[in-house]
Short mmCIF file of C-alpha atoms and ligand atoms in Angstrom, two decimals:
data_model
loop_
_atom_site.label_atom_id
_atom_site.label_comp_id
_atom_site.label_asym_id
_atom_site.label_seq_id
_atom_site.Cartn_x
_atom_site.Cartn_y
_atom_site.Cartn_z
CA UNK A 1 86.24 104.91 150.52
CA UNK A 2 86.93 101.36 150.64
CA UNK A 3 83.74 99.95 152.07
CA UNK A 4 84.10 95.99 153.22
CA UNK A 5 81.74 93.49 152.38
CA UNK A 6 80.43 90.59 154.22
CA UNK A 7 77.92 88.39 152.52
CA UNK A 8 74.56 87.40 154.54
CA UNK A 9 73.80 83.40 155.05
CA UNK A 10 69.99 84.03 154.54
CA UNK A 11 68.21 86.92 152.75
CA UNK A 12 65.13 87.70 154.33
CA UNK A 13 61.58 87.58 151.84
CA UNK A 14 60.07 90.55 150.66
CA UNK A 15 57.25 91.75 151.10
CA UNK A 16 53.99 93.00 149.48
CA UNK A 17 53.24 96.82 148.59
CA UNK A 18 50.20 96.50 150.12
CA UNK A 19 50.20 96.85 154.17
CA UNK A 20 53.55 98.27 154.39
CA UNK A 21 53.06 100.97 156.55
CA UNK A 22 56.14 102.75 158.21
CA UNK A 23 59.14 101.89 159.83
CA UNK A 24 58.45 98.13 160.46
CA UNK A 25 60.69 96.34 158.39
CA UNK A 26 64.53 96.54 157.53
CA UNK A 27 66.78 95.04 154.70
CA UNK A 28 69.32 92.11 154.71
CA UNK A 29 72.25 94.56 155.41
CA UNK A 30 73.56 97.93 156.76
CA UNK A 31 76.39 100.17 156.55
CA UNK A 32 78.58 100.71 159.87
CA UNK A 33 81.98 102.92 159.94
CA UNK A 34 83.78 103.33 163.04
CA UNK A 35 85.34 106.80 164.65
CA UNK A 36 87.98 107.14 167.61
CA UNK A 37 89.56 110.52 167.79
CA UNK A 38 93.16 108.97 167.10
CA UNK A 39 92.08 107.19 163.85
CA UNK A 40 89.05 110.12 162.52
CA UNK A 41 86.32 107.74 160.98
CA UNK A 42 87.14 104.28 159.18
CA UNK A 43 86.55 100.97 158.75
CA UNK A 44 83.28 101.34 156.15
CA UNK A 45 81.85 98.27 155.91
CA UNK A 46 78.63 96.78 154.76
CA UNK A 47 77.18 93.78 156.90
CA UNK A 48 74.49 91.67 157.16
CA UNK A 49 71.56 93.76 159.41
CA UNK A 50 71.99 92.35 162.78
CA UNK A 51 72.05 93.98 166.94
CA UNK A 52 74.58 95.47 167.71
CA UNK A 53 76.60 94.99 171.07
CA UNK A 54 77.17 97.67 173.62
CA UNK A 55 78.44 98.53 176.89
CA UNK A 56 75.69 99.11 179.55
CA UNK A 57 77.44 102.21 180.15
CA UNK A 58 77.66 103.74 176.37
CA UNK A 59 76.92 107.02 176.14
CA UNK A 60 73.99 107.76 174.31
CA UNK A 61 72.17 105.28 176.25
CA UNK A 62 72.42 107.66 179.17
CA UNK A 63 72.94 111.49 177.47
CA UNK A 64 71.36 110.84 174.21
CA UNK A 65 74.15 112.00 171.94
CA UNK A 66 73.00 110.73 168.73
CA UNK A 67 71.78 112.17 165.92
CA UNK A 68 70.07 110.74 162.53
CA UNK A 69 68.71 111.65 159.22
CA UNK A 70 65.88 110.56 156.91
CA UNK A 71 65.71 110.13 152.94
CA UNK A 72 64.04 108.04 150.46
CA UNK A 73 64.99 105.98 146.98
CA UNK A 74 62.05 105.36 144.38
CA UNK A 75 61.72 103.57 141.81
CA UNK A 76 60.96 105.20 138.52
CA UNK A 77 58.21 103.73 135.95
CA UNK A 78 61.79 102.85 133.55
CA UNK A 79 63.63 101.09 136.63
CA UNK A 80 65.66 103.93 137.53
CA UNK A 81 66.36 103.78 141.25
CA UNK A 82 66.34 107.47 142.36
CA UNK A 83 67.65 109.76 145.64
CA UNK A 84 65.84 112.52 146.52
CA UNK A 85 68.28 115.38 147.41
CA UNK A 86 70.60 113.32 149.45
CA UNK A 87 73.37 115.98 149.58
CA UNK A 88 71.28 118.43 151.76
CA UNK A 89 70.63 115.51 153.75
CA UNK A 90 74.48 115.04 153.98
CA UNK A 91 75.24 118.45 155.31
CA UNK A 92 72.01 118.56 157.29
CA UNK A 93 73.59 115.71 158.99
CA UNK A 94 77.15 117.67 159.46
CA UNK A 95 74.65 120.28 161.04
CA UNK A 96 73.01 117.93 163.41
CA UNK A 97 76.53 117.02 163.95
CA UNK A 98 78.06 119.93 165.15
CA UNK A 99 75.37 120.57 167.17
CA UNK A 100 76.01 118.09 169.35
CA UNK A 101 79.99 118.06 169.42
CA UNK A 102 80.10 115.14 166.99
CA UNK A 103 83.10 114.59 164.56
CA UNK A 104 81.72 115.32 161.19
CA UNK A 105 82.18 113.19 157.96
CA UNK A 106 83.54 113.84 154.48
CA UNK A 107 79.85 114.75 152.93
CA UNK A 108 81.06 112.43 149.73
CA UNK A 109 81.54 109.89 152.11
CA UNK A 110 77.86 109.80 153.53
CA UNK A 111 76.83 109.77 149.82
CA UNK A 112 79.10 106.85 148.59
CA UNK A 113 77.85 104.88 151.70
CA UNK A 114 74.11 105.93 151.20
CA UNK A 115 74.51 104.54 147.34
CA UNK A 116 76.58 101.99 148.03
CA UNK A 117 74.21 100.22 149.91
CA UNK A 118 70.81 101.45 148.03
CA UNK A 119 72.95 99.56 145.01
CA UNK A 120 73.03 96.61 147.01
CA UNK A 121 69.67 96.13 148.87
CA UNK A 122 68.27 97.78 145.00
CA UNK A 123 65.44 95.23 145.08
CA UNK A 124 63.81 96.02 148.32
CA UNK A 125 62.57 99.35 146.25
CA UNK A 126 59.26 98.79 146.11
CA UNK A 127 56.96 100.26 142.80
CA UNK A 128 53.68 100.80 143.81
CA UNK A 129 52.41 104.47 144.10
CA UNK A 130 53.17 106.10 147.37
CA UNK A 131 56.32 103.44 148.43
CA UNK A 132 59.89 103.75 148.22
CA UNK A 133 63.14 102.29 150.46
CA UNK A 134 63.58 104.58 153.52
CA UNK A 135 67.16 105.34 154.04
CA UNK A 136 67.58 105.98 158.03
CA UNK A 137 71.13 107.13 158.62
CA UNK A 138 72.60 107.50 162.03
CA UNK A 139 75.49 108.27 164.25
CA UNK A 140 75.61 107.27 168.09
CA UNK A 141 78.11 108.37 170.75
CA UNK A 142 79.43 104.65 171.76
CA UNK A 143 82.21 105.41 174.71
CA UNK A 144 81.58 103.56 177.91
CA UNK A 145 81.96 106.59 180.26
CA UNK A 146 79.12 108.03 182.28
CA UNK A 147 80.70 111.18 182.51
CA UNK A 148 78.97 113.63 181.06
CA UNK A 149 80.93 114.21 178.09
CA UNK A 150 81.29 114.39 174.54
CA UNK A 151 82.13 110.90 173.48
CA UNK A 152 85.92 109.89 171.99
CA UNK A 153 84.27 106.56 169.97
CA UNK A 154 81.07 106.77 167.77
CA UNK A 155 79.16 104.82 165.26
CA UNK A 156 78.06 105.93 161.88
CA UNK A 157 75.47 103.41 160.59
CA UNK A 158 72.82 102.99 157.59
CA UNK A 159 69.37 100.94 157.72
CA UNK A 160 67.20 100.90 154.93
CA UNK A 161 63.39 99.53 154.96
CA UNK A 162 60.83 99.90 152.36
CA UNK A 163 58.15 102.35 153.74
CA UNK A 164 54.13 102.94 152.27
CA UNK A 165 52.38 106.21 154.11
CA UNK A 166 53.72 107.74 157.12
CA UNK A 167 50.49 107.84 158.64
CA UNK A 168 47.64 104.93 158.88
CA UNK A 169 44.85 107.17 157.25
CA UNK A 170 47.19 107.65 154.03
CA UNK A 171 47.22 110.93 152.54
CA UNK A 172 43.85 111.94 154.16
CA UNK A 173 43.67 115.52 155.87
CA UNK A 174 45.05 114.74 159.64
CA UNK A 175 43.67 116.13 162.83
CA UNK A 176 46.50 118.24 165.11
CA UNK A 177 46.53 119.16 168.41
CA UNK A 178 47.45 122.39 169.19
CA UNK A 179 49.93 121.88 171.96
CA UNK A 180 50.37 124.82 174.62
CA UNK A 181 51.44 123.12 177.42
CA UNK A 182 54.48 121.30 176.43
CA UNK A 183 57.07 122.56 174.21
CA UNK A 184 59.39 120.65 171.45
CA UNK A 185 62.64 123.26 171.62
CA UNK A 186 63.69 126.88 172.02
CA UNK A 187 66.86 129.34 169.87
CA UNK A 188 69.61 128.03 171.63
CA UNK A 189 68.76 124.78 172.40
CA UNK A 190 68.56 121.70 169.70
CA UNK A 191 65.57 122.44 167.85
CA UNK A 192 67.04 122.86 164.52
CA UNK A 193 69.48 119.65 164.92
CA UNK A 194 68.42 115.96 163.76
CA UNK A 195 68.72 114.75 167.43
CA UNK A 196 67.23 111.80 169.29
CA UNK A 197 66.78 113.93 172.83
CA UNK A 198 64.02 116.16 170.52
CA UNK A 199 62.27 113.17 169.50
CA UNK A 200 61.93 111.99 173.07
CA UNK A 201 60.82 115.14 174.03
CA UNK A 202 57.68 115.39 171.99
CA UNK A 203 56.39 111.88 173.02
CA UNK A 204 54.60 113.03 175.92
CA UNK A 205 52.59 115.66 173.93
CA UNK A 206 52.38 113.25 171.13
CA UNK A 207 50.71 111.05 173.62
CA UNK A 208 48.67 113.49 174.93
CA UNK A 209 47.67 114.03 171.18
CA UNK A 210 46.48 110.80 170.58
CA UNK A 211 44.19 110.71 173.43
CA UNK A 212 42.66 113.65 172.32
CA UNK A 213 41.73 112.09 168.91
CA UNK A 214 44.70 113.82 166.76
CA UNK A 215 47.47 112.44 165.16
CA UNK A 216 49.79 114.64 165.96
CA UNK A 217 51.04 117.95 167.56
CA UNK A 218 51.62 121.44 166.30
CA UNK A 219 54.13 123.46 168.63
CA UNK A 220 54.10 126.63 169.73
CA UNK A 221 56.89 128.12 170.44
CA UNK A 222 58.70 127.91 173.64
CA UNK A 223 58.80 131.40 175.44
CA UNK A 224 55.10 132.59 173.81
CA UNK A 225 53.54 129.74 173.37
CA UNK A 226 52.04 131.74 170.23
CA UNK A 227 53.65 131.08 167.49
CA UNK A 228 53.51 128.06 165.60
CA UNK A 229 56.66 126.03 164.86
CA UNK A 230 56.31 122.46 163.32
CA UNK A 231 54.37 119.49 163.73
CA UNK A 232 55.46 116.36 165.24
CA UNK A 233 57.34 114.97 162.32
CA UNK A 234 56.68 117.30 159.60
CA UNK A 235 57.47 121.57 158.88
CA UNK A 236 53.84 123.38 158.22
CA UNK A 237 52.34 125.51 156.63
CA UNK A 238 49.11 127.31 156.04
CA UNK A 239 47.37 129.21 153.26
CA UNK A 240 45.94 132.34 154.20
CA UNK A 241 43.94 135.10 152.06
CA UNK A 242 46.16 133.57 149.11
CA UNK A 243 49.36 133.58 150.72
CA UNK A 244 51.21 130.13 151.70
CA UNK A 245 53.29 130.93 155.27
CA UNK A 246 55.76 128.75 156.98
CA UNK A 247 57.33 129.56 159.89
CA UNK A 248 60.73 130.69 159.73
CA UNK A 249 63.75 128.88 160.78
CA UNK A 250 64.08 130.93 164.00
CA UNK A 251 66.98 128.11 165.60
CA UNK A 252 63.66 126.25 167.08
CA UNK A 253 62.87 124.59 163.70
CA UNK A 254 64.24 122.07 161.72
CA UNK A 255 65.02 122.91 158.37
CA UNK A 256 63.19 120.78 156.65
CA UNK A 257 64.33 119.42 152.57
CA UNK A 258 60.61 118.64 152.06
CA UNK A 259 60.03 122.53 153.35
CA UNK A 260 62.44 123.53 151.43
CA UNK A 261 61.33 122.29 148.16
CA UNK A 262 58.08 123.07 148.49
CA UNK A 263 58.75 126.52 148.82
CA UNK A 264 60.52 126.23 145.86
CA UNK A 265 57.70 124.87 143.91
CA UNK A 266 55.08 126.86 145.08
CA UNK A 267 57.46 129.89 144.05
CA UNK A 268 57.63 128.41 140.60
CA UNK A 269 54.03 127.70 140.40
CA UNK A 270 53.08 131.40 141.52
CA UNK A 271 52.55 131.21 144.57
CA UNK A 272 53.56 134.00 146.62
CA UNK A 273 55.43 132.35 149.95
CA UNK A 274 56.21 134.08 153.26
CA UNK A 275 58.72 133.02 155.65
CA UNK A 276 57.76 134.47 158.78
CA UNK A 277 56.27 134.15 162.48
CA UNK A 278 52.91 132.78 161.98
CA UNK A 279 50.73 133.09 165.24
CA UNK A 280 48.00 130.71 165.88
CA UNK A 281 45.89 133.94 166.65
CA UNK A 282 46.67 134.74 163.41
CA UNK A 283 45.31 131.49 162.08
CA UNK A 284 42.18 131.65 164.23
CA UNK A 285 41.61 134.45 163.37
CA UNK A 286 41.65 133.65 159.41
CA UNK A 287 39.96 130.44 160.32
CA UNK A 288 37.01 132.78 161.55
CA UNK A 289 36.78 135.24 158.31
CA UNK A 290 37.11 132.59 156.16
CA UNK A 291 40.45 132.94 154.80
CA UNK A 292 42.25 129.78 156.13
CA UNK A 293 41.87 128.34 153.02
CA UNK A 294 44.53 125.32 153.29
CA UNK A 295 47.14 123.64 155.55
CA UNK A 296 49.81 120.93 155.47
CA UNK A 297 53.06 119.01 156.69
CA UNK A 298 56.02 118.76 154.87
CA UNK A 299 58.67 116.06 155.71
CA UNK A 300 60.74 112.95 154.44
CA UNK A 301 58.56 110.40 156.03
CA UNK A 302 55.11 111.97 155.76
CA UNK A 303 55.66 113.63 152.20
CA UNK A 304 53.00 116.32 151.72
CA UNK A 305 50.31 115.50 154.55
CA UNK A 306 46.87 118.13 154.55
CA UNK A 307 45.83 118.84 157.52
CA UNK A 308 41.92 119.15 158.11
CA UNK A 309 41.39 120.05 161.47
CA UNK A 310 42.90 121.63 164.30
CA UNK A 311 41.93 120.86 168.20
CA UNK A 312 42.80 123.91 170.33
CA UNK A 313 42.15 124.88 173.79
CA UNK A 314 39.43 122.40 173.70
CA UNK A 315 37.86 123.64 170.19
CA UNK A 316 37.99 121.90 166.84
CA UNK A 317 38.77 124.52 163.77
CA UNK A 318 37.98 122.57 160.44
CA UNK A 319 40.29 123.85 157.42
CA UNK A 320 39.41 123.67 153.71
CA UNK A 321 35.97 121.82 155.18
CA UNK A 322 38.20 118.85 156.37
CA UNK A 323 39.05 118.33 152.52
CA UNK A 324 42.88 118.11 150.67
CA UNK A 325 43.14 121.80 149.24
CA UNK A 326 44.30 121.97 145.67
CA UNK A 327 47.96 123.44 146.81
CA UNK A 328 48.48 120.32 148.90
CA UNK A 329 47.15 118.21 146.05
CA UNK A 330 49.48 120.37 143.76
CA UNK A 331 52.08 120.12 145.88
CA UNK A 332 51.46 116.20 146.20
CA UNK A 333 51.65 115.11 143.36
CA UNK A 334 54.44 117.34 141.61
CA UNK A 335 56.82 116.62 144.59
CA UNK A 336 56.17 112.61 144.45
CA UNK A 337 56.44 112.98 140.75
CA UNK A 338 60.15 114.43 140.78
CA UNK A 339 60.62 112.12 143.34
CA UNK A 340 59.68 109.04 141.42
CA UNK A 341 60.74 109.92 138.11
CA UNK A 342 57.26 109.99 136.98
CA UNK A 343 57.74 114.03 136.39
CA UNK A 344 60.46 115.75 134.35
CA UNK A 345 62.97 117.23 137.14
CA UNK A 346 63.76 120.74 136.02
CA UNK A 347 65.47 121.43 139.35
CA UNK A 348 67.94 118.76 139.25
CA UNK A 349 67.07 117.30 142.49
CA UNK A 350 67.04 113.55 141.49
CA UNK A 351 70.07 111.59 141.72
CA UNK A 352 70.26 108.32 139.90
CA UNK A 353 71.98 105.44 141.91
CA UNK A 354 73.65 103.22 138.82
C1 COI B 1 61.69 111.96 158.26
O1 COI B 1 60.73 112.56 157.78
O2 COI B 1 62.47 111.31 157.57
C2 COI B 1 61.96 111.99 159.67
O3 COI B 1 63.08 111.82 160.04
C3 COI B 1 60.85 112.14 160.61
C4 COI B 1 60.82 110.94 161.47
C5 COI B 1 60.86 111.29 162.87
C6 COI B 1 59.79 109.97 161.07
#
């Protein structure tokens, strides 16, 4: 690709390690490339962060057809600047794509315009344990047609902002609300696609959460409401009688990289790991003869997040004693250690942006 470059007047100051938080601050520039169905996608270009214009009338502002995708890029203890997987979150993204009638991209494109501009914005990376430079691609249906419609114009675009934890409390367990009156997606619908229109969907139980004291929900699925399926932002899983279960990807779920990797370590590490349907009676009832033994989140944002206690139907159900289990703390602290080029990576997951 031959990705444009337009300088930025003023660079913006950057800031501590310390209160970063999530999702509150972005870069000097982004990436933006163009698609109309005569030309395919072109114009790559990296500009200086900024609004940008459009219609009243576009269509995702009205139908939602948008989808994104969420990685990370450390900084190693040598000054290596490091991707996490970004090719699964390239053809995750050609997923989410075709999911929603959207014109995919050459997968070596995405990754040329991810490192392209992780080169460029390199010192935003911050160092400190627990931060990196979150890489929030996107791609938004930009016609001005209310028609309901798949879109002839979109907008593939890049924002980068240096993250801390996901959540305020850090890496301490989390509280989750068992949610079985809303539900986050069924098979058939967009459950296991990166779209905005699922997002939006889980605010109101999300809010309903946070009422309640929790920090999130855990879904059930849609035509039960028995099994689980994910938590707000982040796969799950739980440790039972020795076992570590995840749901499987039954077309509700998305397939998480974080998941994914996990799985694998825990496979290397001996764990024996079951893909399956995972009711919460199931969990209750293991909560009750003791042999819940540990539970977490897996995801970009939130990394490895325990979770200590469960709200459901009005009752609290504590897990590991409200304490980080040492799988999660295993699981912790190998994954961030790939990640960060602290640990040796015998999977080859890292990818080194020179
Ligand atoms: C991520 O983990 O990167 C995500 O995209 C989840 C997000 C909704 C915070």
């Amino acid at each position: 690709m031959n990705i444009s470059f337009t300088k930025s007047g003023r660079l913006k100051p950057k800031p501590s390690s310390e209160a970063l938080g999530f999702g509150k601050l972005t870069t000097d520039y982004m990436f933006i490339m163009d698609y109309d169905a005569g030309r395919g996608w072109y114009d790559p270009k990296i500009v200086p962060y900024s609004p940008i214009p459009l219609d009243p009338s576009t269509c995702v502002l009205h139908y939602g057809q948008g989808i994104f995708e969420g990685l990370k890029a450390y900084r190693s203890p040598d000054g290596r600047v490091l991707l996490f997987r970004p090719e699964e979150n390239a053809r995750r993204l050609n997923n989410s794509c075709d999911r929603t009638c959207i014109p995919p991209l050459d997968e070596n494109d995405i990754l040329e315009a991810i490192t392209e501009l992780v080169r460029l914005e390199k010192d935003w990376i911050p160092s400190a344990e627990g931060t990196s430079l979150y890489i929030r691609p996107f791609i938004i249906a930009t016609d001005p047609f209310l028609g309901v419609h798949p879109s002839r114009t979109y907008m593939f675009i890049i924002i980068l902002g240096p993250v801390g934890n996901y959540y305020p409390t850090g890496i301490n367990p989390i509280k989750i609300l068992v949610e079985d009156e809303y539900v986050r997606a069924v098979a058939g619908g967009t459950g296991e696609a990166k779209t905005m229109g699922n997002y939006a969907a889980s605010l109101k139980a999300q809010d309903k959460a946070e009422k309640l004291g929790c920090i999130q929900v855990l879904w059930l699925d849609g035509i039960h409401r028995k099994y689980v399926e994910e938590v707000g932002s982040m796969n799950v899983f739980f440790k039972i009688g020795g076992k570590v279960i995840t749901p499987a990807l039954s077309g509700s779920i998305l397939p998480g990289i974080t998941r994914m990797s996990s799985m694998e370590l825990l496979k290397k590490h001996g764990y024996g790991v079951e893909e399956r349907a995972l009711s919460i009676d199931e969990i209750l009832h293991a909560h009750k003869t003791g042999t819940l033994e540990e539970s977490f989140g897996t995801g970009t944002a939130a990394v490895i997040s325990p979770i200590g206690e469960l709200l459901y139907k009005g009752s609290n159900y504590m897990v590991n004693n409200g304490a980080i289990g040492p799988v999660t703390s295993m699981l912790y602290d190998t994954l961030t250690g790939i990640q960060s080029g602290r640990l040796p990576d015998e999977f080859g997951w890292t990818f080194e942006v020179k």
